[in-house]
PDB file of C-alpha atoms in Angstrom:
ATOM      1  CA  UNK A  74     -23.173 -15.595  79.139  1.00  0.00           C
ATOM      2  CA  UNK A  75     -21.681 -12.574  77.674  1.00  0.00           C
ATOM      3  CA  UNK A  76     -22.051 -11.524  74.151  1.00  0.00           C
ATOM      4  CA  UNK A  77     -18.518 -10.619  73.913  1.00  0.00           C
ATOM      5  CA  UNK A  78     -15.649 -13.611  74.923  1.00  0.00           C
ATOM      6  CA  UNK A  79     -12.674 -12.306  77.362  1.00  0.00           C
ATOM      7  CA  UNK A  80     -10.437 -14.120  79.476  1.00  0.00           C
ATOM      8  CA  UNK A  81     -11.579 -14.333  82.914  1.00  0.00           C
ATOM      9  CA  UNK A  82      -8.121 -13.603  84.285  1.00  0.00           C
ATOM     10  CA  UNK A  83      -4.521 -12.320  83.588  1.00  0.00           C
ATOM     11  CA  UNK A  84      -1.793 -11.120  85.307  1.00  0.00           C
ATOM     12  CA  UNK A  85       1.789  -9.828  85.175  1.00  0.00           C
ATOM     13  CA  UNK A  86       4.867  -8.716  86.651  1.00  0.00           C
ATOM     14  CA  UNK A  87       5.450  -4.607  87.441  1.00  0.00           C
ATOM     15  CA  UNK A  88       6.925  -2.948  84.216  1.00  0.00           C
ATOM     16  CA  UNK A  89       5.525  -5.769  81.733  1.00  0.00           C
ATOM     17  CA  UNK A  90       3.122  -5.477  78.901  1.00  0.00           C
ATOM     18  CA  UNK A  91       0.383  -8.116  78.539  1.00  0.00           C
ATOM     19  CA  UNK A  92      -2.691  -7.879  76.127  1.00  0.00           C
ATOM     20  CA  UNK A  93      -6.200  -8.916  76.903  1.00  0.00           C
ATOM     21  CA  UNK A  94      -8.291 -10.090  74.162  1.00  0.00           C
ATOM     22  CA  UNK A  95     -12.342  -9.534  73.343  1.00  0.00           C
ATOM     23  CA  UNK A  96     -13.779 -11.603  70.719  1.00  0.00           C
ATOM     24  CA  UNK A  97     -17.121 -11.237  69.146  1.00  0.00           C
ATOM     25  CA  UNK A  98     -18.596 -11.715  65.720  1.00  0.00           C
ATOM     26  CA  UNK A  99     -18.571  -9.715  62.258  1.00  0.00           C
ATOM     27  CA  UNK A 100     -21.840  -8.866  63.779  1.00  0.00           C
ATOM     28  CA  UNK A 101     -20.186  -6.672  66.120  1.00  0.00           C
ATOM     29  CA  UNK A 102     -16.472  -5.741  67.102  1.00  0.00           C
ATOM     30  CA  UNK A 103     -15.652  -7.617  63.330  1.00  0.00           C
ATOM     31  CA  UNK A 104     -18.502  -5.339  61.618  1.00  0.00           C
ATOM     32  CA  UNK A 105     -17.085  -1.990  63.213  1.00  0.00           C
ATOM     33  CA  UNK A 106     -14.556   0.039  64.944  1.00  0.00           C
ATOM     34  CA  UNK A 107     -17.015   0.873  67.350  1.00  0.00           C
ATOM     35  CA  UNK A 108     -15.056  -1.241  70.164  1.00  0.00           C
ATOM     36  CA  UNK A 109     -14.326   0.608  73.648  1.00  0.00           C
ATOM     37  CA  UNK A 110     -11.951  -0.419  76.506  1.00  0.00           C
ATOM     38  CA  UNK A 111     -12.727   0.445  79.672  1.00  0.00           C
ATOM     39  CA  UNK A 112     -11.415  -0.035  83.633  1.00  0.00           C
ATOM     40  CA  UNK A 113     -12.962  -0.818  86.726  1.00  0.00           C
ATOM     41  CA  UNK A 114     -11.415  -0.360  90.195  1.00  0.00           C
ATOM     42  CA  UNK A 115     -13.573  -2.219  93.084  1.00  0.00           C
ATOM     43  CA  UNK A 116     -16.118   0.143  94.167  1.00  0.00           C
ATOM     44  CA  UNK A 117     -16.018   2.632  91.335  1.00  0.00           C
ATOM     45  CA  UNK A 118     -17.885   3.017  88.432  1.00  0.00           C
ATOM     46  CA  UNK A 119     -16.331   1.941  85.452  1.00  0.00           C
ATOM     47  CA  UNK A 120     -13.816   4.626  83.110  1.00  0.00           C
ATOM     48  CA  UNK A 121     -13.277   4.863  79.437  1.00  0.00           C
ATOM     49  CA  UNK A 122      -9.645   3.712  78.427  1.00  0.00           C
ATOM     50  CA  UNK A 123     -10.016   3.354  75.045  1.00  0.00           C
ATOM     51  CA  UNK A 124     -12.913   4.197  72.411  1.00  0.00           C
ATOM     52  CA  UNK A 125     -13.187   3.385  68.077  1.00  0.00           C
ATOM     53  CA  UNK A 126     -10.606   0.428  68.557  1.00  0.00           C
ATOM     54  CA  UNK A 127      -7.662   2.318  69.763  1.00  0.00           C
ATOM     55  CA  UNK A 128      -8.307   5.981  70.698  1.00  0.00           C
ATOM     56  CA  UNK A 129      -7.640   7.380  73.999  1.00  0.00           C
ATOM     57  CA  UNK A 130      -9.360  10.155  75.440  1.00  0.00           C
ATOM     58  CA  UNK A 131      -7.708  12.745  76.785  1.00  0.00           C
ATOM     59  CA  UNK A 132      -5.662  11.787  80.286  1.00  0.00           C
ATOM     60  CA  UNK A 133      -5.463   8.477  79.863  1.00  0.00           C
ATOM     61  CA  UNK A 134      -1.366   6.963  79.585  1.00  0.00           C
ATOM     62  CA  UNK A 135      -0.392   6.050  76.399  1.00  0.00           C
ATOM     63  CA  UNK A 136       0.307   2.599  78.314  1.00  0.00           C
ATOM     64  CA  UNK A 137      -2.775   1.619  77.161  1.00  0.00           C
ATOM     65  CA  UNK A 138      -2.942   0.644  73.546  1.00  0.00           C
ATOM     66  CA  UNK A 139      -6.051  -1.116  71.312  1.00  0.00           C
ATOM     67  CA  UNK A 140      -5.933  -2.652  68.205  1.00  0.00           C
ATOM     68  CA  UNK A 141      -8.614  -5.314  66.171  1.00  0.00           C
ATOM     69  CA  UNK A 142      -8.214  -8.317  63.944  1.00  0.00           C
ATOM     70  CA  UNK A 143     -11.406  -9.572  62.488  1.00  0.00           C
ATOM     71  CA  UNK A 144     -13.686 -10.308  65.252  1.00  0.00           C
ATOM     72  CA  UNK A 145     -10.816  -9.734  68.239  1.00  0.00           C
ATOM     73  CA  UNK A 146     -10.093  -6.322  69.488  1.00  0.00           C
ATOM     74  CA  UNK A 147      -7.236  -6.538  72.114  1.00  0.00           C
ATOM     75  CA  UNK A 148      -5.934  -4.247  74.649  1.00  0.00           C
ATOM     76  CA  UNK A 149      -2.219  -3.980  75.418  1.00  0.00           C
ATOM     77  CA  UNK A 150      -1.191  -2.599  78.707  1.00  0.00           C
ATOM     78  CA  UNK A 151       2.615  -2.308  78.738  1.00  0.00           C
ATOM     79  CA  UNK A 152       4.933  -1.098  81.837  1.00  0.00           C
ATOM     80  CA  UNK A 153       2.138  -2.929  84.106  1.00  0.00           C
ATOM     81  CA  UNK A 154       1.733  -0.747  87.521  1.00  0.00           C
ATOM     82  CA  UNK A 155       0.553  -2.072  90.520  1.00  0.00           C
ATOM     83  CA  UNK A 156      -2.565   0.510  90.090  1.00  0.00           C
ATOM     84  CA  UNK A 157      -3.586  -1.244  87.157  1.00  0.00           C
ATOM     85  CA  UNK A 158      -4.967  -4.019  88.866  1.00  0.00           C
ATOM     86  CA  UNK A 159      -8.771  -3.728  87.920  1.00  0.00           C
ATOM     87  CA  UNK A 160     -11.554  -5.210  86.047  1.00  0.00           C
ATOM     88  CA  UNK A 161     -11.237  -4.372  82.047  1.00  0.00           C
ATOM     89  CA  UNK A 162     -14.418  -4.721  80.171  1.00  0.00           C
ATOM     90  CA  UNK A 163     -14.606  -4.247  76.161  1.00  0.00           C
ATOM     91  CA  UNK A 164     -17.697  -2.933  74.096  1.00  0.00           C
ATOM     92  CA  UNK A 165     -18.756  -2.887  70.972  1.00  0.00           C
ATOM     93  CA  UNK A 166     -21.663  -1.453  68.845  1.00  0.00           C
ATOM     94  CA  UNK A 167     -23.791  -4.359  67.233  1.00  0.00           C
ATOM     95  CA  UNK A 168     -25.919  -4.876  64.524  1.00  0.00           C
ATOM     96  CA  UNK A 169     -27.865  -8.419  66.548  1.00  0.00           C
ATOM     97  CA  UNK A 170     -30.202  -8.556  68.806  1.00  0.00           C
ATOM     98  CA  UNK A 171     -28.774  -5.310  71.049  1.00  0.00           C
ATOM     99  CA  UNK A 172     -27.293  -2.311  70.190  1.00  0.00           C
ATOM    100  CA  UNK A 173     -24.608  -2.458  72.765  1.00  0.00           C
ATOM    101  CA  UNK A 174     -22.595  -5.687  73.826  1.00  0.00           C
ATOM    102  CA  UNK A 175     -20.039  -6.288  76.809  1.00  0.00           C
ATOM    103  CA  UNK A 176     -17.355  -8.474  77.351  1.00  0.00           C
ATOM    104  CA  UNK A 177     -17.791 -10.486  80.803  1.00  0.00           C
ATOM    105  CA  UNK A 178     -14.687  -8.586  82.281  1.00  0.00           C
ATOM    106  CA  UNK A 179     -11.256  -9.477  82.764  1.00  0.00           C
ATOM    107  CA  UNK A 180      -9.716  -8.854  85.962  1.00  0.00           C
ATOM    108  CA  UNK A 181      -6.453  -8.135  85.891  1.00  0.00           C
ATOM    109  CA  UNK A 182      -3.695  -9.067  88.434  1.00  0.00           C
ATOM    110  CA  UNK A 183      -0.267  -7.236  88.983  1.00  0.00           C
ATOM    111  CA  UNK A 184       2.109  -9.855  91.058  1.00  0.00           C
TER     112      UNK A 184
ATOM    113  CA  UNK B 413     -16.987  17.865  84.675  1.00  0.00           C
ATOM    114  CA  UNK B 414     -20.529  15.688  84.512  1.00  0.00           C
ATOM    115  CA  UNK B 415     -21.092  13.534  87.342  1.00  0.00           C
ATOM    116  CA  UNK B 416     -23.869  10.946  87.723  1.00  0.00           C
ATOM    117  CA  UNK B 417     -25.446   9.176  90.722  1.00  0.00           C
ATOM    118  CA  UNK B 418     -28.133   6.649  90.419  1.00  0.00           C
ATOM    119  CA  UNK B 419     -30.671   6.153  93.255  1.00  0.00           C
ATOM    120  CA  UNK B 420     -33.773   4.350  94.378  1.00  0.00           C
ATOM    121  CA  UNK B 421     -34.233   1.280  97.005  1.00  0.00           C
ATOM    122  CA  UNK B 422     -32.284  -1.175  97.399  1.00  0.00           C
ATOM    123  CA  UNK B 423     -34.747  -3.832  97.599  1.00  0.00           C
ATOM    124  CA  UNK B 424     -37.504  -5.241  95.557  1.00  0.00           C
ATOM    125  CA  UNK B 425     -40.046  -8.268  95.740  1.00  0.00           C
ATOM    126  CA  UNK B 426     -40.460 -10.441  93.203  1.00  0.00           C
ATOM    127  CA  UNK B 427     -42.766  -9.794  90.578  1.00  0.00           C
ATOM    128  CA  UNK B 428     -43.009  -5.713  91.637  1.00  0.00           C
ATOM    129  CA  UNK B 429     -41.395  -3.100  89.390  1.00  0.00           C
ATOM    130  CA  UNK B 430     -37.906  -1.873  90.152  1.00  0.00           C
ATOM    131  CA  UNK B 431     -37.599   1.944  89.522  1.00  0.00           C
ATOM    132  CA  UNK B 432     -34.417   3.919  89.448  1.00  0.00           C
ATOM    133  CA  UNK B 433     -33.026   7.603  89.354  1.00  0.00           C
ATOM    134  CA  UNK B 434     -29.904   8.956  87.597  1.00  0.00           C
ATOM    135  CA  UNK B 435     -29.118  12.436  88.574  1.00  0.00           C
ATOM    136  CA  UNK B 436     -26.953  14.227  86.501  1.00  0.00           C
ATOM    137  CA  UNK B 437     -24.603  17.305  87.345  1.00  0.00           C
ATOM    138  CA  UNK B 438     -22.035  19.159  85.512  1.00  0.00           C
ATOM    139  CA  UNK B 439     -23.802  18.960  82.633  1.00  0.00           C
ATOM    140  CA  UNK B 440     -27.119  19.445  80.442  1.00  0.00           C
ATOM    141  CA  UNK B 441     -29.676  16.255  79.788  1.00  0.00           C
ATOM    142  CA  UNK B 442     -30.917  18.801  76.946  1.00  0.00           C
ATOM    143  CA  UNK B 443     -27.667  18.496  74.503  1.00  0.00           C
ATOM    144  CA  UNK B 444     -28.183  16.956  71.334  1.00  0.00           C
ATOM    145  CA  UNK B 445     -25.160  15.054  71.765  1.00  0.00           C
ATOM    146  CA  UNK B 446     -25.422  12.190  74.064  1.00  0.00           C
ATOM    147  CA  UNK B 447     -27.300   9.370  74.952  1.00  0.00           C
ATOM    148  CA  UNK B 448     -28.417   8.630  78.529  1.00  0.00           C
ATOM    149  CA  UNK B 449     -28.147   4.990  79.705  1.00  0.00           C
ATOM    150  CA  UNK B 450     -28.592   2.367  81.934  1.00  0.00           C
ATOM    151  CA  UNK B 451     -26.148  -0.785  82.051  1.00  0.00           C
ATOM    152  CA  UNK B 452     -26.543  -3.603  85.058  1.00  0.00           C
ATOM    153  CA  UNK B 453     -23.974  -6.315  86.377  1.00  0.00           C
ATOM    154  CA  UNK B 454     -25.050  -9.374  87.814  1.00  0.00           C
ATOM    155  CA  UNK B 455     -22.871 -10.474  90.626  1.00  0.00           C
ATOM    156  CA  UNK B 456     -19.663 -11.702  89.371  1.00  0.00           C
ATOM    157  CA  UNK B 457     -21.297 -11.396  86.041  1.00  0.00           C
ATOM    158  CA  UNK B 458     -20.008  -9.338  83.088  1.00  0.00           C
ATOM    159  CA  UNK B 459     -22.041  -6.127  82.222  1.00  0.00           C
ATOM    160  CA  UNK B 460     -25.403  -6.073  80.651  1.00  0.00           C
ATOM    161  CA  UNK B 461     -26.556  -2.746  78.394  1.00  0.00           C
ATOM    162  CA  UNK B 462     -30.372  -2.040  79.609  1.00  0.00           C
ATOM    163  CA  UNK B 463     -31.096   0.819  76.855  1.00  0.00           C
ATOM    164  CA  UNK B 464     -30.623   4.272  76.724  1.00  0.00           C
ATOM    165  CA  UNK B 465     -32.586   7.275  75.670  1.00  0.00           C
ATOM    166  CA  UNK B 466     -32.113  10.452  73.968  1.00  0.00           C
ATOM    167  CA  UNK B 467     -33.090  13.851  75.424  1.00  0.00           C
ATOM    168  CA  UNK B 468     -36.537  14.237  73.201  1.00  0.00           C
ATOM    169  CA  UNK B 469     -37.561  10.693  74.849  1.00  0.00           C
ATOM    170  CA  UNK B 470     -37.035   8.932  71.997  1.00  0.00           C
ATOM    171  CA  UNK B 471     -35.802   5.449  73.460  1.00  0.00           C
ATOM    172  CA  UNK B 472     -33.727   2.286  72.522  1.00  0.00           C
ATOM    173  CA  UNK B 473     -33.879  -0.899  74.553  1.00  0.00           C
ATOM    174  CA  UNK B 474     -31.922  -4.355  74.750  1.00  0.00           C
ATOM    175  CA  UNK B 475     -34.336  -7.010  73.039  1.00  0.00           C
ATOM    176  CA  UNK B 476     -33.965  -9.522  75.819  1.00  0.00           C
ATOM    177  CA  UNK B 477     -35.156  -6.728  78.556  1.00  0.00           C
ATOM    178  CA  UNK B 478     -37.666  -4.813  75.987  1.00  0.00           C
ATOM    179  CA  UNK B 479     -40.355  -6.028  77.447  1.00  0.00           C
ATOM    180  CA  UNK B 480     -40.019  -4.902  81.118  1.00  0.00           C
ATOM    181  CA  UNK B 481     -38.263  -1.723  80.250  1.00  0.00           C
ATOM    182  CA  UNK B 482     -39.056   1.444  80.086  1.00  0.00           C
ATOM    183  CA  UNK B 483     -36.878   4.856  80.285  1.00  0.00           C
ATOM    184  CA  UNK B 484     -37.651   8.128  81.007  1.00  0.00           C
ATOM    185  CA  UNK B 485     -36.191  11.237  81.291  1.00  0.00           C
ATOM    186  CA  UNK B 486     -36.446  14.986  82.987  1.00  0.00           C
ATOM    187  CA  UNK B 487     -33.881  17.764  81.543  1.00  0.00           C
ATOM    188  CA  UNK B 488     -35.460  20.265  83.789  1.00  0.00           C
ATOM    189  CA  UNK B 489     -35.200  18.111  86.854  1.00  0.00           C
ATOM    190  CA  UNK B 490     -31.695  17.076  85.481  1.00  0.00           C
ATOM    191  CA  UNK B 491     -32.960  13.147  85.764  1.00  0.00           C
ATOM    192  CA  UNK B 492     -33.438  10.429  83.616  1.00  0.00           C
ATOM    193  CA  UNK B 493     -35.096   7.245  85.192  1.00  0.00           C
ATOM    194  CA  UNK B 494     -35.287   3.691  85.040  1.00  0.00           C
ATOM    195  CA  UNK B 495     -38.467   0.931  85.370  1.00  0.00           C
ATOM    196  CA  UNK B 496     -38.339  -2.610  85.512  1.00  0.00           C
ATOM    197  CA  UNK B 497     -41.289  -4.526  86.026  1.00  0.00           C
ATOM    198  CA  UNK B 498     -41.999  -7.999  86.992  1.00  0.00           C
ATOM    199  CA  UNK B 499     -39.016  -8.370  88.845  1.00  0.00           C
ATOM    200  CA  UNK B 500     -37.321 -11.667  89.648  1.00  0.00           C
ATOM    201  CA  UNK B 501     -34.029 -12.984  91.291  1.00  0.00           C
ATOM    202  CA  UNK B 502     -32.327 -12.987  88.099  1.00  0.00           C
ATOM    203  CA  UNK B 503     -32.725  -9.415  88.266  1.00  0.00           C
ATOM    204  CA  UNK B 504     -30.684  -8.635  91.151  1.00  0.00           C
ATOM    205  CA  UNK B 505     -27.078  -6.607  89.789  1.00  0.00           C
ATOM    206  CA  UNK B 506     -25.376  -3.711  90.194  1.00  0.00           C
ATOM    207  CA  UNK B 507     -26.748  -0.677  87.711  1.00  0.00           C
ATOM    208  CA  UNK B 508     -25.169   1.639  86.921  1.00  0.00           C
ATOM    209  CA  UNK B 509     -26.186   5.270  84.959  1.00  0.00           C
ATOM    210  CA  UNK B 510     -23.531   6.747  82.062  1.00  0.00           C
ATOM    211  CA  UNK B 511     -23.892   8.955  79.445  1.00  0.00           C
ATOM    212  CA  UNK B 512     -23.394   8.026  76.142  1.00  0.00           C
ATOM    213  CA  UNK B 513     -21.520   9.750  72.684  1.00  0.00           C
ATOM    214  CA  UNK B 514     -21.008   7.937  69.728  1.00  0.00           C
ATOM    215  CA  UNK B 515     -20.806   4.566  71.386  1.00  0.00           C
ATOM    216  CA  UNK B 516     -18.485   5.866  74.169  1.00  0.00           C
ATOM    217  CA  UNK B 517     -19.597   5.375  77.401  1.00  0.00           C
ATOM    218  CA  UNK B 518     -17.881   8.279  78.640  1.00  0.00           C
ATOM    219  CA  UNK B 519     -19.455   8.729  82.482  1.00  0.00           C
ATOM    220  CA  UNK B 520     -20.536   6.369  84.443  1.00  0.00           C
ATOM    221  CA  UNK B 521     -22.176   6.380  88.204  1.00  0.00           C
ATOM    222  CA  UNK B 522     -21.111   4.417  90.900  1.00  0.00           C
ATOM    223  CA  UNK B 523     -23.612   1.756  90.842  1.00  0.00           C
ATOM    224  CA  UNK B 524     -26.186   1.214  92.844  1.00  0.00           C
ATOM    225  CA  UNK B 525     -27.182  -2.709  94.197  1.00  0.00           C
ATOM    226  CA  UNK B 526     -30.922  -3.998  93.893  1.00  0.00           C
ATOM    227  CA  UNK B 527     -31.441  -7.077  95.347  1.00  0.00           C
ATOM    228  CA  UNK B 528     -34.882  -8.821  94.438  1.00  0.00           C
ATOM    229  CA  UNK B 529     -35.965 -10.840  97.368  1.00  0.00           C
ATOM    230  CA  UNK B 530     -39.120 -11.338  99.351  1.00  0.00           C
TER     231      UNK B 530
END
């Protein structure tokens, strides 16, 4: 049981957009715009894709957008590539139990 | 460019103390400005923040592990390390090493698996 709620699984067609959701509480990703995005390829360690709700860091596409509405942040991924199949985990600081919460992952499928 | 690489066995018995490495290169475990942590993944299980620790020692741990943790680390040796004691199945994940700024999770190891099993 993760502290953070994403969908297990999503996919798209090359060249869409799709957006994965995290939700969490006002104890967390609704409390502060400490949420981070980030991708894992099988095998690797995971990468930063997004950081304070929607900032990228430097070298990552600006196909990767964030955004937050009360206590769901969301990632949108538009122009889908085939490379962007991956795991995508969100973050967030918290003010419970743990300083740091996850999402359980959602791994993302490009048909 | 930092890179990190966590190591230590691969295999622990229950109810023994699981210790881990992080080596860090590319960069200083002395700057003021990051966190060093430890996060763990179950198998097909979302990720799981252990704690992290600052480079005076000066530690912060997950309430549900605070017990069994603790974290250490060596700027000299360029290491910061990793104890979990009384080990059980439940235990057995990926963990991974990253260093930490302002929430970011900004570098992250390749994981290494411990399995607890007699």
């Amino acid at each position: 049981h993760s502290a953070l709620t994403q969908p297990a699984s999503v996919s798209g067609s090359p060249g869409q957009s799709l957006t994965i959701s995290c939700t969490g509480t006002s104890s967390d990703v609704g409390g502060y715009n400490y949420v981070s995005w980030y991708q894992q390829h099988p095998g690797k360690g995971p990468k930063v894709l997004l950081y304070n709700v929607s900032n990228r860091p430097s070298g990552v596409s600006n196909r990767f957008s964030g955004s937050k509405s009360g206590n769901t942040a969301s990632l949108t991924i538009s122009g889908l590539q085939t490379d962007d199949e991956a795991l995508y985990f969100c973050s967030s600081y918290s003010s419970g139990n743990s300083l740091v919460v996850f999402g359980g992952g959602t791994h993302l499928t490009v048909l | 460019q930092v890179q990190l690489q966590e190591s230590g066995p691969g295999l622990v018995k229950p109810s023994q103390t699981l210790s881990l490495n992080c080596t860090v290169s590319g960069g200083s475990l002395s700057s003021g400005y990051y966190y060093w942590s430890w996060i763990r993944q179950p198998p097909g299980q979302g990720l799981e923040w252990i704690g992290y620790i600052y480079h005076n020692g000066n530690a912060y741990y997950s309430s549900s592990l605070k017990s069994r943790v603790s974290l250490s680390i060596e700027p000299s040796e360029s290491q910061f390390s990793l104890k979990l004691s009384s080990v059980t199945a439940a235990d057995t994940a990926i963990y991974y090493c990253a260093r930490v700024s302002q929430m970011i999770f900004d570098s992250w190891g390749q994981g290494t698996l411990v399995i607890v099993s007699s």
